[in-house]
């Protein structure tokens, strides 16, 4: 791949101002967008206005359902055949929860000792701010890119809803081979992602008086056998992603304390890495259940409902996108940026599965455990580094005209 020349890099970085990155983060945090329920009018209104003020082309509010407003902007490249890039971060945040557990008001962003506090600072409004500042700096520098550069502020990430980034791509508002999502990865470039299956399973018992448990079949006892069987599945191990996992997310069972539970429903979340496919895992689940039923003829299973299914996702480490990110990351931070794997492919999966992108990655500042935490925070210096990383990545992927 060719790289952006130092001249264009210097011109763009000269336009990238720390106070813009920090100011954008504060403006975004100040506009609450907790999801659920996902009320986006305020944050989307401000974002759209700012995209326009930055001089982005084709700024669109893409609303798949009333109120669920994605915002897309573009810097048009000079060569329609050149590689295009989309920088995208979600505007929704998880609930701030119990306000008394926050040192500062979660929606009044506060900077103390170089750290910015607030709901969304690290997940993922700080990343969106960095991407906006990066795109704005490229625009202001006057550097012309060969490939299109898209900027997208999308909704419904926290609920994996269908009206967010996948909808924007499906509707044709973004045409880019390369997609970078901003999340708190501590600047590690995530290129390989676990898959997941979520399913609910009904376990059938037989009710009886609680004083005579031997006259019934306790569905809770039987559900415990099912849990043990599913937990016993060897989910394999991936060199980057680690071991596959089994989690019991919910269990609903029984009606009354003095009644033998007649029915139980257990929900499982299974995750694993490539090259294992979801059909293999489903076969393992079926085998485990068959074995449990053979061991206990009283174990009766009802309906199984699969509520989510996706395959593992791995993008080539040697792709131009990953090379661009690594180079941009080390130039932005002065240190080597590593590669890693993530427990979820987020919106990369539906966008890739829809055939819209060839390469993708997730990268951003902040520690992963800041996401969804009380007192969510992010160092200002990292926000600025991230903005540089996104700007330089755009330059390397979309290439300044004539390699300047
Ligand atoms: Zn996030």
Coordinates of C-alpha atoms and ligand atoms in Angstrom, one line a residue:
X1 CA 0.0 0.0 0.0
X2 CA 1.1 3.6 -0.5
X3 CA 1.3 5.9 2.4
X4 CA 0.3 9.5 3.0
X5 CA 3.2 11.8 2.5
X6 CA 4.6 13.8 5.5
X7 CA 3.3 17.0 4.0
X8 CA -0.4 16.1 4.1
X9 CA 0.1 14.5 7.5
X10 CA 1.6 17.7 8.9
X11 CA -1.1 19.8 7.3
X12 CA -3.9 17.7 8.8
X13 CA -2.3 17.4 12.3
X14 CA -1.9 21.2 12.3
X15 CA -5.6 21.5 12.1
X16 CA -6.4 18.9 14.8
X17 CA -6.8 20.9 18.0
X18 CA -7.0 19.3 21.4
X19 CA -9.8 21.7 22.6
X20 CA -12.0 20.6 19.7
X21 CA -11.7 16.9 20.6
X22 CA -12.4 17.6 24.3
X23 CA -15.2 20.1 23.4
X24 CA -16.9 17.6 21.1
X25 CA -16.8 14.9 23.8
X26 CA -18.4 17.3 26.3
X27 CA -21.1 18.4 23.9
X28 CA -22.0 14.7 23.2
X29 CA -21.9 13.7 26.9
X30 CA -24.1 16.7 27.8
X31 CA -26.9 15.3 25.5
X32 CA -28.2 12.2 27.3
X33 CA -29.0 9.3 25.0
X34 CA -29.6 6.4 27.3
X35 CA -30.7 3.2 25.6
X36 CA -33.1 1.8 26.3
X37 CA -35.3 3.7 25.5
X38 CA -33.0 5.5 23.1
X39 CA -34.0 9.1 22.7
X40 CA -31.7 10.6 20.1
X41 CA -33.3 13.8 19.0
X42 CA -30.9 16.0 21.0
X43 CA -27.7 14.2 20.3
X44 CA -28.5 13.6 16.6
X45 CA -29.6 17.1 16.1
X46 CA -26.4 18.5 17.4
X47 CA -24.3 16.0 15.5
X48 CA -26.0 16.7 12.2
X49 CA -25.6 20.4 12.7
X50 CA -21.9 20.0 13.5
X51 CA -21.3 17.7 10.5
X52 CA -22.8 20.4 8.3
X53 CA -20.8 23.2 10.0
X54 CA -17.6 21.1 9.3
X55 CA -18.5 21.2 5.7
X56 CA -19.1 17.5 5.2
X57 CA -21.0 16.6 2.0
X58 CA -24.2 14.6 1.8
X59 CA -25.0 14.9 5.5
X60 CA -28.1 12.7 6.1
X61 CA -30.2 11.8 9.1
X62 CA -31.1 8.2 8.4
X63 CA -34.1 7.3 10.5
X64 CA -35.2 3.6 10.2
X65 CA -37.8 4.1 12.9
X66 CA -39.2 7.4 14.3
X67 CA -36.6 8.9 16.6
X68 CA -33.8 6.4 15.9
X69 CA -31.7 8.9 14.0
X70 CA -28.3 7.9 12.5
X71 CA -26.2 10.7 11.1
X72 CA -23.9 10.2 8.1
X73 CA -21.5 12.7 6.5
X74 CA -18.9 12.3 3.8
X75 CA -15.8 13.9 2.4
X76 CA -15.9 12.9 -1.3
X77 CA -12.8 11.4 -2.8
X78 CA -11.3 12.4 -6.1
X79 CA -11.1 8.8 -7.4
X80 CA -14.2 6.6 -7.3
X81 CA -12.1 3.5 -7.5
X82 CA -9.8 4.3 -4.6
X83 CA -10.3 2.6 -1.2
X84 CA -13.0 4.2 0.9
X85 CA -13.2 4.3 4.7
X86 CA -16.0 4.7 7.2
X87 CA -15.3 5.9 10.7
X88 CA -18.2 5.1 13.0
X89 CA -19.2 5.3 16.7
X90 CA -22.5 4.9 18.4
X91 CA -24.3 7.7 20.1
X92 CA -26.3 5.6 22.6
X93 CA -25.1 5.0 26.1
X94 CA -26.2 2.6 28.8
X95 CA -28.3 3.9 31.7
X96 CA -26.4 6.1 34.2
X97 CA -28.1 3.9 36.9
X98 CA -28.1 5.2 40.5
X99 CA -27.0 8.8 40.3
X100 CA -25.7 8.8 43.9
X101 CA -23.0 6.4 42.8
X102 CA -21.4 9.0 40.5
X103 CA -18.8 11.4 41.9
X104 CA -19.9 14.0 39.3
X105 CA -23.2 14.4 37.4
X106 CA -22.9 11.8 34.6
X107 CA -24.4 14.2 32.0
X108 CA -22.4 17.2 33.1
X109 CA -18.9 16.3 31.8
X110 CA -16.2 17.3 34.3
X111 CA -12.5 17.4 33.8
X112 CA -10.3 16.7 36.8
X113 CA -6.6 16.2 36.6
X114 CA -6.7 15.6 32.9
X115 CA -9.4 13.0 33.1
X116 CA -12.9 13.6 31.6
X117 CA -15.8 12.0 33.6
X118 CA -19.3 11.4 32.3
X119 CA -21.6 8.7 30.8
X120 CA -20.4 7.9 27.3
X121 CA -16.9 9.4 27.8
X122 CA -15.4 6.0 27.1
X123 CA -18.3 4.2 25.5
X124 CA -18.3 5.7 22.9
X125 CA -18.9 9.4 22.7
X126 CA -15.2 10.2 23.2
X127 CA -14.4 8.0 20.2
X128 CA -17.1 9.8 18.1
X129 CA -15.6 13.1 19.2
X130 CA -12.2 11.9 18.0
X131 CA -13.5 10.8 14.7
X132 CA -15.4 14.1 14.2
X133 CA -12.3 16.1 15.1
X134 CA -10.2 14.0 12.7
X135 CA -12.7 14.4 9.8
X136 CA -13.0 18.1 10.5
X137 CA -9.2 18.5 10.5
X138 CA -8.9 16.8 7.1
X139 CA -11.6 19.0 5.7
X140 CA -10.0 22.2 7.1
X141 CA -6.5 21.2 5.9
X142 CA -7.6 21.3 2.3
X143 CA -5.9 17.9 1.7
X144 CA -7.8 16.2 -1.1
X145 CA -8.4 12.4 -0.5
X146 CA -8.6 9.9 -3.4
X147 CA -11.1 7.7 -1.6
X148 CA -14.3 8.6 0.1
X149 CA -14.2 9.2 3.8
X150 CA -17.5 8.6 5.7
X151 CA -18.3 9.6 9.2
X152 CA -21.2 7.9 10.9
X153 CA -22.8 8.5 14.3
X154 CA -25.2 5.6 14.7
X155 CA -27.8 4.4 17.2
X156 CA -28.9 1.3 19.0
X157 CA -25.5 -0.3 19.5
X158 CA -26.1 -1.1 23.2
X159 CA -29.3 -3.0 22.4
X160 CA -27.9 -4.5 19.1
X161 CA -31.0 -3.2 17.5
X162 CA -31.6 -3.4 13.7
X163 CA -31.9 0.4 13.1
X164 CA -28.3 1.4 13.6
X165 CA -25.2 1.0 11.5
X166 CA -26.4 -2.1 9.6
X167 CA -29.5 -0.2 8.5
X168 CA -27.4 2.8 7.3
X169 CA -25.3 0.4 5.2
X170 CA -28.2 -1.7 4.0
X171 CA -30.0 1.5 2.8
X172 CA -26.9 2.4 0.8
X173 CA -25.9 5.6 2.6
X174 CA -22.4 4.4 3.1
X175 CA -20.3 2.7 0.4
X176 CA -16.9 1.8 1.9
X177 CA -14.8 -1.3 1.9
X178 CA -13.2 -0.4 5.2
X179 CA -14.9 0.2 8.5
X180 CA -13.4 1.3 11.8
X181 CA -15.6 1.3 14.9
X182 CA -14.6 3.3 18.0
X183 CA -14.7 1.5 21.3
X184 CA -12.6 1.5 24.4
X185 CA -9.9 -1.0 23.5
X186 CA -6.9 0.7 25.2
X187 CA -5.6 1.4 21.6
X188 CA -5.4 -2.3 20.8
X189 CA -6.6 -3.0 17.2
X190 CA -9.3 -5.6 17.4
X191 CA -9.4 -7.7 14.2
X192 CA -10.8 -11.1 15.4
X193 CA -14.1 -11.5 17.1
X194 CA -16.1 -14.1 19.0
X195 CA -19.3 -15.3 17.7
X196 CA -22.3 -16.0 19.8
X197 CA -25.5 -18.1 20.1
X198 CA -28.2 -17.1 22.5
X199 CA -31.0 -19.6 23.1
X200 CA -33.7 -20.3 25.6
X201 CA -34.7 -23.8 26.6
X202 CA -37.9 -24.9 28.3
X203 CA -37.5 -27.7 30.8
X204 CA -40.6 -29.6 31.7
X205 CA -41.3 -31.0 35.1
X206 CA -44.5 -32.1 36.9
X207 CA -46.1 -30.1 39.7
X208 CA -47.0 -31.6 43.1
X209 CA -47.4 -30.4 46.6
X210 CA -44.2 -29.1 48.1
X211 CA -44.5 -31.5 51.0
X212 CA -44.3 -34.4 48.7
X213 CA -41.6 -33.7 46.2
X214 CA -41.3 -37.4 45.3
X215 CA -44.7 -37.2 43.7
X216 CA -43.6 -34.6 41.2
X217 CA -40.7 -33.9 38.9
X218 CA -38.9 -30.7 39.9
X219 CA -38.2 -28.6 36.7
X220 CA -35.6 -26.6 38.6
X221 CA -33.6 -29.8 39.5
X222 CA -33.9 -30.8 35.9
X223 CA -32.8 -27.4 34.7
X224 CA -29.7 -27.7 36.8
X225 CA -28.8 -30.9 34.9
X226 CA -29.3 -29.0 31.7
X227 CA -27.0 -26.2 32.9
X228 CA -24.4 -28.7 34.0
X229 CA -24.6 -30.4 30.6
X230 CA -24.2 -27.2 28.6
X231 CA -21.4 -25.9 30.9
X232 CA -19.6 -29.2 30.3
X233 CA -19.2 -28.5 26.5
X234 CA -15.7 -27.9 25.5
X235 CA -16.0 -24.6 23.6
X236 CA -12.5 -24.7 22.2
X237 CA -9.8 -22.1 22.5
X238 CA -8.4 -19.5 20.2
X239 CA -4.8 -18.2 20.4
X240 CA -6.0 -14.6 20.5
X241 CA -9.6 -14.8 21.8
X242 CA -8.9 -17.4 24.5
X243 CA -11.4 -20.0 25.6
X244 CA -15.0 -20.2 24.5
X245 CA -17.5 -19.3 27.2
X246 CA -20.9 -20.5 28.5
X247 CA -23.0 -18.1 30.5
X248 CA -26.5 -18.7 32.0
X249 CA -28.1 -15.4 31.6
X250 CA -31.6 -15.9 33.0
X251 CA -33.7 -18.7 34.6
X252 CA -37.4 -18.4 35.2
X253 CA -38.9 -21.3 37.1
X254 CA -41.6 -22.3 39.5
X255 CA -44.7 -20.6 40.8
X256 CA -44.8 -20.9 44.5
X257 CA -42.6 -21.8 47.4
X258 CA -44.7 -24.8 48.5
X259 CA -45.1 -26.3 45.0
X260 CA -42.8 -28.6 43.1
X261 CA -41.7 -26.4 40.1
X262 CA -43.5 -27.6 37.0
X263 CA -41.6 -25.6 34.4
X264 CA -38.3 -23.8 34.0
X265 CA -36.8 -21.7 31.2
X266 CA -33.1 -21.2 31.0
X267 CA -31.3 -18.7 28.6
X268 CA -27.7 -19.4 27.5
X269 CA -25.1 -17.1 26.0
X270 CA -22.3 -19.2 24.2
X271 CA -19.3 -17.4 22.7
X272 CA -16.3 -18.8 20.8
X273 CA -13.6 -18.0 18.3
X274 CA -12.9 -19.2 14.7
X275 CA -12.7 -21.6 13.0
X276 CA -15.6 -23.2 14.8
X277 CA -19.0 -22.5 13.1
X278 CA -22.3 -22.0 14.8
X279 CA -23.6 -25.2 13.3
X280 CA -20.9 -27.2 15.0
X281 CA -21.7 -25.5 18.3
X282 CA -25.4 -26.3 17.9
X283 CA -24.5 -29.9 17.2
X284 CA -22.4 -29.9 20.5
X285 CA -25.4 -28.5 22.4
X286 CA -27.7 -31.2 21.0
X287 CA -25.3 -33.9 21.8
X288 CA -24.9 -32.6 25.4
X289 CA -28.7 -32.5 25.8
X290 CA -29.1 -36.0 24.4
X291 CA -26.4 -37.3 26.8
X292 CA -28.1 -35.6 29.7
X293 CA -31.4 -37.2 28.7
X294 CA -29.8 -40.6 28.4
X295 CA -28.4 -40.2 31.9
X296 CA -31.7 -39.2 33.3
X297 CA -34.9 -40.6 31.6
X298 CA -37.0 -38.2 33.6
X299 CA -35.4 -35.1 32.0
X300 CA -38.0 -33.7 29.6
X301 CA -37.1 -30.8 27.3
X302 CA -39.6 -28.5 25.7
X303 CA -39.0 -25.9 23.0
X304 CA -35.6 -24.4 22.2
X305 CA -35.7 -20.8 20.9
X306 CA -32.6 -19.4 19.3
X307 CA -32.7 -15.6 19.7
X308 CA -29.3 -14.7 18.3
X309 CA -26.8 -16.4 16.1
X310 CA -23.6 -15.1 14.5
X311 CA -20.4 -16.6 13.2
X312 CA -16.9 -15.8 14.4
X313 CA -15.4 -12.9 12.4
X314 CA -11.7 -12.6 11.5
X315 CA -10.2 -9.9 9.2
X316 CA -6.8 -10.5 7.7
X317 CA -4.0 -9.1 9.9
X318 CA -2.1 -8.1 6.8
X319 CA -4.9 -6.1 5.2
X320 CA -4.2 -2.5 4.1
X321 CA -6.6 -1.3 6.8
X322 CA -4.8 -3.0 9.7
X323 CA -1.4 -1.8 8.3
X324 CA -2.8 1.8 8.1
X325 CA -4.2 1.5 11.7
X326 CA -0.9 0.2 13.1
X327 CA 1.1 2.9 11.3
X328 CA -1.3 5.6 12.4
X329 CA -1.4 4.4 15.9
X330 CA 2.4 4.4 16.4
X331 CA 2.7 7.9 14.7
X332 CA -0.1 9.2 17.0
X333 CA 1.1 7.7 20.2
X334 CA 4.8 7.2 19.7
X335 CA 4.6 3.5 20.6
X336 CA 3.7 0.3 18.9
X337 CA 0.0 -0.5 18.7
X338 CA -0.8 -4.1 19.2
X339 CA -3.5 -6.4 17.7
X340 CA -6.1 -8.2 19.7
X341 CA -9.4 -10.0 19.8
X342 CA -12.8 -8.9 21.2
X343 CA -15.6 -10.8 22.8
X344 CA -18.2 -9.3 20.4
X345 CA -18.2 -8.3 16.8
X346 CA -20.8 -5.6 17.5
X347 CA -22.1 -4.0 14.3
X348 CA -19.2 -5.3 12.3
X349 CA -20.9 -8.6 12.0
X350 CA -24.2 -7.5 10.4
X351 CA -22.5 -5.0 8.2
X352 CA -19.9 -7.6 7.0
X353 CA -22.6 -10.3 6.8
X354 CA -24.6 -8.0 4.6
X355 CA -21.7 -7.9 2.1
X356 CA -20.9 -4.2 2.6
X357 CA -17.3 -4.3 3.8
X358 CA -14.1 -6.2 3.2
X359 CA -12.1 -5.1 6.2
X360 CA -13.0 -3.9 9.6
X361 CA -11.5 -3.2 13.0
X362 CA -12.4 -1.8 16.4
X363 CA -10.0 0.6 18.1
X364 CA -10.2 3.5 20.6
X365 CA -8.8 5.0 23.7
X366 CA -9.8 4.1 27.3
X367 CA -9.8 0.9 29.2
X368 CA -12.5 -1.6 28.2
X369 CA -13.9 -1.9 31.8
X370 CA -14.8 1.8 31.7
X371 CA -17.7 0.9 29.5
X372 CA -21.0 0.7 31.4
X373 CA -19.3 1.5 34.7
X374 CA -20.2 4.1 37.3
X375 CA -17.9 7.1 37.2
X376 CA -17.0 6.3 33.5
X377 CA -14.0 8.3 32.6
X378 CA -11.2 8.8 30.0
X379 CA -7.9 10.6 30.0
X380 CA -8.0 13.7 27.8
X381 CA -4.6 12.9 26.4
X382 CA -5.9 9.6 25.1
X383 CA -8.9 11.3 23.5
X384 CA -6.4 13.5 21.6
X385 CA -4.2 10.5 20.6
X386 CA -7.3 8.7 19.3
X387 CA -8.3 11.7 17.2
X388 CA -4.8 11.6 15.6
X389 CA -5.0 7.9 15.1
X390 CA -8.4 8.2 13.3
X391 CA -7.1 11.2 11.2
X392 CA -3.9 9.4 10.1
X393 CA -5.8 6.2 9.4
X394 CA -8.1 8.1 7.1
X395 CA -5.1 9.6 5.3
X396 CA -3.4 6.2 4.9
X397 CA -6.5 4.4 3.7
X398 CA -8.1 7.1 1.5
X399 CA -4.7 8.5 0.4
X400 CA -4.1 12.1 -0.3
X401 CA -4.2 12.9 -4.0
X402 CA -1.0 12.2 -5.9
X403 CA 0.5 10.8 -2.7
X404 CA 1.2 14.2 -1.3
Ligands
LIG1 ZN1 -19.6 1.1 22.8

